[in-house]
CSV table of C-alpha atoms in Angstrom, one decimal:
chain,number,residue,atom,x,y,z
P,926,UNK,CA,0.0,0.0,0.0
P,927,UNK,CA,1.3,3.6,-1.1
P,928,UNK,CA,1.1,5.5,2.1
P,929,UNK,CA,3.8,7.9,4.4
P,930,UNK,CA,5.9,6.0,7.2
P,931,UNK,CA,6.6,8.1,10.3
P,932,UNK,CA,8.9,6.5,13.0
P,933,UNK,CA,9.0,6.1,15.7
P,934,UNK,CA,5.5,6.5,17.0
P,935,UNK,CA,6.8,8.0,20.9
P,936,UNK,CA,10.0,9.0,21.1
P,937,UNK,CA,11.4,10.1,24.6
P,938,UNK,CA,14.5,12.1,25.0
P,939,UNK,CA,16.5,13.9,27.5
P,940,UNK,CA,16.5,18.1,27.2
P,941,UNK,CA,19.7,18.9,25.2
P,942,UNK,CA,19.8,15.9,22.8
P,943,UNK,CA,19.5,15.9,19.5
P,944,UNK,CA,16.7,13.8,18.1
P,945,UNK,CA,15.6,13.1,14.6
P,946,UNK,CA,12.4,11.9,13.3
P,947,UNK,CA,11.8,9.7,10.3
P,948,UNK,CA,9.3,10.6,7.4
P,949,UNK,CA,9.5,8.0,4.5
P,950,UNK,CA,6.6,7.8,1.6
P,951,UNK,CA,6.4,5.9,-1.9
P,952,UNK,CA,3.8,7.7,-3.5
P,953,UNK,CA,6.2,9.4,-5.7
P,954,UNK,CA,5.0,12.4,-4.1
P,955,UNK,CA,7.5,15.8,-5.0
P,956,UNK,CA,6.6,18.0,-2.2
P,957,UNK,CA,6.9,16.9,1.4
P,958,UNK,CA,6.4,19.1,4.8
P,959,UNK,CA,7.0,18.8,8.0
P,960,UNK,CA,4.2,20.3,11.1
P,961,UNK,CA,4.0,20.4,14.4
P,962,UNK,CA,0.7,20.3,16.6
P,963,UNK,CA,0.0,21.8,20.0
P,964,UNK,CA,-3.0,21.6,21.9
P,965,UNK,CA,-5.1,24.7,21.7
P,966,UNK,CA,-3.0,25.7,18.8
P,967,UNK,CA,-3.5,24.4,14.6
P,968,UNK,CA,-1.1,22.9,13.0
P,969,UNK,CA,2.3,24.9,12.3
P,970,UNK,CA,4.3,24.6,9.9
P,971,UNK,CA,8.2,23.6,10.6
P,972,UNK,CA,10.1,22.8,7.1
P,973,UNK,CA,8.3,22.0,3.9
P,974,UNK,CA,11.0,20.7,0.3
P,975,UNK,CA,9.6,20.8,-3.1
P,976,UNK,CA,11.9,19.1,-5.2
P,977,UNK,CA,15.2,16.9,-3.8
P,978,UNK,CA,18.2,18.8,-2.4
P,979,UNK,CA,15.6,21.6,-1.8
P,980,UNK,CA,14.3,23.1,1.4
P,981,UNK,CA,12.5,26.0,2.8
P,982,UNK,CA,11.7,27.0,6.5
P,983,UNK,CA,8.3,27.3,7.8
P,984,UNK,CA,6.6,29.9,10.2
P,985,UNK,CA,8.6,27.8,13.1
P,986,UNK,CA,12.0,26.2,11.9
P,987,UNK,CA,13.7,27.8,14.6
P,988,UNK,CA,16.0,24.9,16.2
P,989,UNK,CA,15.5,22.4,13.7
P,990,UNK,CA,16.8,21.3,10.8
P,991,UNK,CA,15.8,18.9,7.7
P,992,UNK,CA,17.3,17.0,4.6
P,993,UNK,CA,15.7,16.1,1.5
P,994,UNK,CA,18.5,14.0,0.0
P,995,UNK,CA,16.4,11.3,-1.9
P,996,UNK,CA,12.9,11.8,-2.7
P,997,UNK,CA,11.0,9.2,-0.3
P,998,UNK,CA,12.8,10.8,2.6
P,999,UNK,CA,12.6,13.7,4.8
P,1000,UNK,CA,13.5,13.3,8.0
P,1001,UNK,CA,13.7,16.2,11.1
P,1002,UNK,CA,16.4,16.8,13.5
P,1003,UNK,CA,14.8,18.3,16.4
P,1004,UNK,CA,17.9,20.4,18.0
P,1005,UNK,CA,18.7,21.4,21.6
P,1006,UNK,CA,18.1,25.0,20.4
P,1007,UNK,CA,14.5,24.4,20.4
P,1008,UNK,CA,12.6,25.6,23.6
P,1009,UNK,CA,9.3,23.5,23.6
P,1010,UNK,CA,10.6,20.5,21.5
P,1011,UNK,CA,7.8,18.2,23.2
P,1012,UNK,CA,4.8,18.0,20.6
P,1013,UNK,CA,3.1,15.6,18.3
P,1014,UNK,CA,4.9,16.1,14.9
P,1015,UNK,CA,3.3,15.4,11.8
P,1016,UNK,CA,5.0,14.9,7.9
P,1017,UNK,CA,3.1,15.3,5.0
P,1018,UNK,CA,3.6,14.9,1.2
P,1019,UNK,CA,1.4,16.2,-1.4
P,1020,UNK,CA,1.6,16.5,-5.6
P,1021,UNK,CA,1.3,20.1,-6.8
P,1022,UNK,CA,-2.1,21.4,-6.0
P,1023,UNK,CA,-3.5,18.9,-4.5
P,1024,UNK,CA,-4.5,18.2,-0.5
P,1025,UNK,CA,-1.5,17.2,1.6
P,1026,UNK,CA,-1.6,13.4,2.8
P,1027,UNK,CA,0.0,12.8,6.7
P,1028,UNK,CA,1.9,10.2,8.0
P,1029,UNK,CA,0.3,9.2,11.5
P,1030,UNK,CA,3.2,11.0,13.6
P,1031,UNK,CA,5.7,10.9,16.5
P,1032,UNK,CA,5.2,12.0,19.6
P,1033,UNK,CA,7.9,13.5,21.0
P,1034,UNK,CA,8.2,14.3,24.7
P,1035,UNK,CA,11.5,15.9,26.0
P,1036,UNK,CA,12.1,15.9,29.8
Z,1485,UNK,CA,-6.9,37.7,15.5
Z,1486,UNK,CA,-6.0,34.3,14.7
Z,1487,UNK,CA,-6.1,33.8,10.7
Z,1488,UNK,CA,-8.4,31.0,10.7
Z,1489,UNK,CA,-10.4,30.6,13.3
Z,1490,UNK,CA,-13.5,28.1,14.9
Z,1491,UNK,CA,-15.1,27.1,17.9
Z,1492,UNK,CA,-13.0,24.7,19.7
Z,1493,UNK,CA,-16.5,23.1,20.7
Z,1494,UNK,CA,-17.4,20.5,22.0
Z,1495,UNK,CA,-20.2,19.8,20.3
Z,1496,UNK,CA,-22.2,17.4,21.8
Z,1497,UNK,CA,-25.4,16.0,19.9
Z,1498,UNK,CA,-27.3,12.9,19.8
Z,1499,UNK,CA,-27.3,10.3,17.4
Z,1500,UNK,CA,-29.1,11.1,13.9
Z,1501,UNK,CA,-28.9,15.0,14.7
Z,1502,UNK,CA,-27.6,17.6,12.1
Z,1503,UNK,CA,-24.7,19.8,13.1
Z,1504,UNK,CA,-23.2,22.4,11.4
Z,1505,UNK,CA,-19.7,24.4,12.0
Z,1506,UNK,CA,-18.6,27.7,10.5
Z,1507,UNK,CA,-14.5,28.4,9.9
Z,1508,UNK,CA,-13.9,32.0,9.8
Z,1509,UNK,CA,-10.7,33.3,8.0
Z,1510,UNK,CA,-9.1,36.6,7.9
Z,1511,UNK,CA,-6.9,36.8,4.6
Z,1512,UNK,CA,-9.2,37.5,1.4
Z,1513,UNK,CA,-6.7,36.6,-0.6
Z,1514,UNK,CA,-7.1,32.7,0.3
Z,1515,UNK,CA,-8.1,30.6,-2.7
Z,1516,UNK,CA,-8.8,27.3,-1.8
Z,1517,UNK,CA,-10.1,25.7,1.1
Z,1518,UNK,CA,-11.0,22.7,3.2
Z,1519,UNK,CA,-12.1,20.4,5.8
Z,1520,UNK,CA,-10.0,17.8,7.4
Z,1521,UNK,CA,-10.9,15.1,10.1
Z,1522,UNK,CA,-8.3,13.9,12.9
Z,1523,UNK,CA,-9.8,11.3,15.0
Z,1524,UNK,CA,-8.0,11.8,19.2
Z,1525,UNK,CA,-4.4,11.1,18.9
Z,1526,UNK,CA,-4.2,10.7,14.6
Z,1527,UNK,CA,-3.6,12.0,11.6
Z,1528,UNK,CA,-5.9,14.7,9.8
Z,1529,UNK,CA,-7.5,12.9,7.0
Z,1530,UNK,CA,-8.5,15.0,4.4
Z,1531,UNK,CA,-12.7,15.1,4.7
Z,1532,UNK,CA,-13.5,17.4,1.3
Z,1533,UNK,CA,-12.6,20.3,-0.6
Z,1534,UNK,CA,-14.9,23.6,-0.3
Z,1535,UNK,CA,-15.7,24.6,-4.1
Z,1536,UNK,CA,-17.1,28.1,-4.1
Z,1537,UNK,CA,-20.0,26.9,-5.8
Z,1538,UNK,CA,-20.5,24.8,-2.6
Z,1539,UNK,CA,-20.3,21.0,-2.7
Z,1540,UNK,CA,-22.1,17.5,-1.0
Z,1541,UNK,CA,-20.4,14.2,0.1
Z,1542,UNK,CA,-23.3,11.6,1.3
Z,1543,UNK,CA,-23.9,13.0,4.1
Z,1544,UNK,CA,-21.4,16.1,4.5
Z,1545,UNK,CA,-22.2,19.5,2.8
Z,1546,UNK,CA,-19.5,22.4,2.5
Z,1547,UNK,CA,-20.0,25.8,1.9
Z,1548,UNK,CA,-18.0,28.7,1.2
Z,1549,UNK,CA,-18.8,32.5,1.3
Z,1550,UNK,CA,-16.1,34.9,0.2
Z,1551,UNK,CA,-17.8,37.4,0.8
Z,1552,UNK,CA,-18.3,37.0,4.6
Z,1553,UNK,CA,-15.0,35.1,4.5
Z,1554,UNK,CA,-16.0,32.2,5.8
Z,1555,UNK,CA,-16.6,28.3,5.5
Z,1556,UNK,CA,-19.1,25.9,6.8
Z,1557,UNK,CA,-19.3,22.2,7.2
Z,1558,UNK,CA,-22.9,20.5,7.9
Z,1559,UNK,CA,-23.3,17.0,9.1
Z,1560,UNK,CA,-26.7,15.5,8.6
Z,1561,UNK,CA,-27.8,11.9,10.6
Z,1562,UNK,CA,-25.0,12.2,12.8
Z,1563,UNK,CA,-23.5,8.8,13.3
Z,1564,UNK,CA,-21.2,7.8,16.4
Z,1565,UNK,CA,-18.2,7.1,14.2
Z,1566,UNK,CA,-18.4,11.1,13.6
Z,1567,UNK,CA,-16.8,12.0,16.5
Z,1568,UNK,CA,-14.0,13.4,16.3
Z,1569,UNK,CA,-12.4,17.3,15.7
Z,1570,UNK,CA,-12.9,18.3,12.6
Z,1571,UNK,CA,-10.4,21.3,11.3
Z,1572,UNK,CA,-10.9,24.0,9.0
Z,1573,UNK,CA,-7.6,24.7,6.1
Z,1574,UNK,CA,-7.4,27.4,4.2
Z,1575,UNK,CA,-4.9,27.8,1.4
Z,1576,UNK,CA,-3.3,31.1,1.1
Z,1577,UNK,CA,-0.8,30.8,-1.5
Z,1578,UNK,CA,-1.0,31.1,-5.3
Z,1579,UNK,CA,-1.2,28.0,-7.4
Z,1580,UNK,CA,-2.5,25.7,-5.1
Z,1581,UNK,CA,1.0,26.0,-3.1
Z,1582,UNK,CA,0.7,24.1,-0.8
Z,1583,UNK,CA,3.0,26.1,1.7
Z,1584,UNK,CA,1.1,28.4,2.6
Z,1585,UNK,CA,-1.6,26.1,4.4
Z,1586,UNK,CA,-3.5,27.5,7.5
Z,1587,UNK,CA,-5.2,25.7,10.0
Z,1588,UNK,CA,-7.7,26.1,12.4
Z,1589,UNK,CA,-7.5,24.7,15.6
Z,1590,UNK,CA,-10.3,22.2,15.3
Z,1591,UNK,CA,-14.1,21.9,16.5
Z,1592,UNK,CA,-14.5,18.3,19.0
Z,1593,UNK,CA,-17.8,16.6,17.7
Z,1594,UNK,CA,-19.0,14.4,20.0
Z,1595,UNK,CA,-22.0,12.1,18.6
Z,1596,UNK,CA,-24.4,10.8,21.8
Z,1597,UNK,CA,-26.0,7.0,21.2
């Protein structure tokens, strides 16, 4: 089934280390995004990449950081420079105009 | 002023009921528009598009009025596998880029047996 994989599904980690999220998806999709989601708050956007080797920031890419080296992939480092790193984190891919399709998440919680 | 906003809800209502919930949005530049579903603790699944010309799904009905600025979903014969928060998107950018997506925060339906 064509779908986007997001691992791990909880991920706990110490304040101050680096973490990085995987987002993987075979449905040859050009455009991927990365967003975080808050309680009380919608969905914010973090990094999004349009084509391979590509990225732009978001409204919030303060302290993190992505890749877009091959086009399934897109993972996001979540770096000791962000403040409120604990948050359910959300990838995405979409095709050019057309709705974005999620992954089912991480959870990160940073102690 | 929060660029898209809704009523966090809940809405609670019995089996079978109709509900409706309105999305207001600030930017009248926007140009497209929809509703997604995320069930506690998931994914948003995309629900439908909002065509200006308004647009039905079974039992889901969107509407959109520029002029007001806003966006409505109605439910009809609310089912218990309904419930869940339903968010309003709305698409800022040119071309259908897909970057410039705004979210509301979500209205909680909860369907009563």
């Amino acid at each position: 089934d064509g779908g986007i994989t997001q691992s791990p599904k909880y991920l706990f980690r110490k304040e101050g280390q680096n973490v990085t999220l995987s987002c993987e998806q075979n449905l040859n999709h050009d455009a991927m995004y990365w967003y975080r989601q808050d309680p009380g708050q919608g969905l914010r956007l973090i990094y999004y990449s349009q084509i391979v080797n590509d990225f732009q920031k978001g409204d919030i890419a303060e302290g993190y950081s992505v890749s877009r080296e091959k086009k399934e992939s897109f993972p996001l480092t979540v770096t000791s420079a962000q403040k409120n790193p604990t948050a359910f984190y959300l990838c995405a891919s979409s095709i050019t105009n057309s709705p974005l399709h999620f992954g089912n998440g991480t959870r990160l919680t940073v102690t | 002023r929060k660029e898209v906003e809704q009523d966090p809800g809940p809405f609670n209502v019995p089996e079978g009921a109709t509900v409706a919930f309105n999305c207001t949005y600030s930017n009248s530049a926007s140009q497209s528009f929809f509703w997604y579903r995320q069930d506690c603790r998931k994914e948003p699944k995309l629900l439908m598009s909002v065509y200006s010309s308004g647009n039905e799904d079974g039992r889901f009905t969107a509407q959109l009025n520029r002029a007001s600025q806003y966006i409505s979903l109605l439910i009809r014969d609310s089912k218990l596998s309904d419930s869940a928060t339903y968010l309003c998107v709305v698409n800022r950018g040119y071309g259908g880029a897909t970057n410039k997506l705004i979210f509301g925060t979500g209205t909680l339906l909860a369907v009563q047996p």
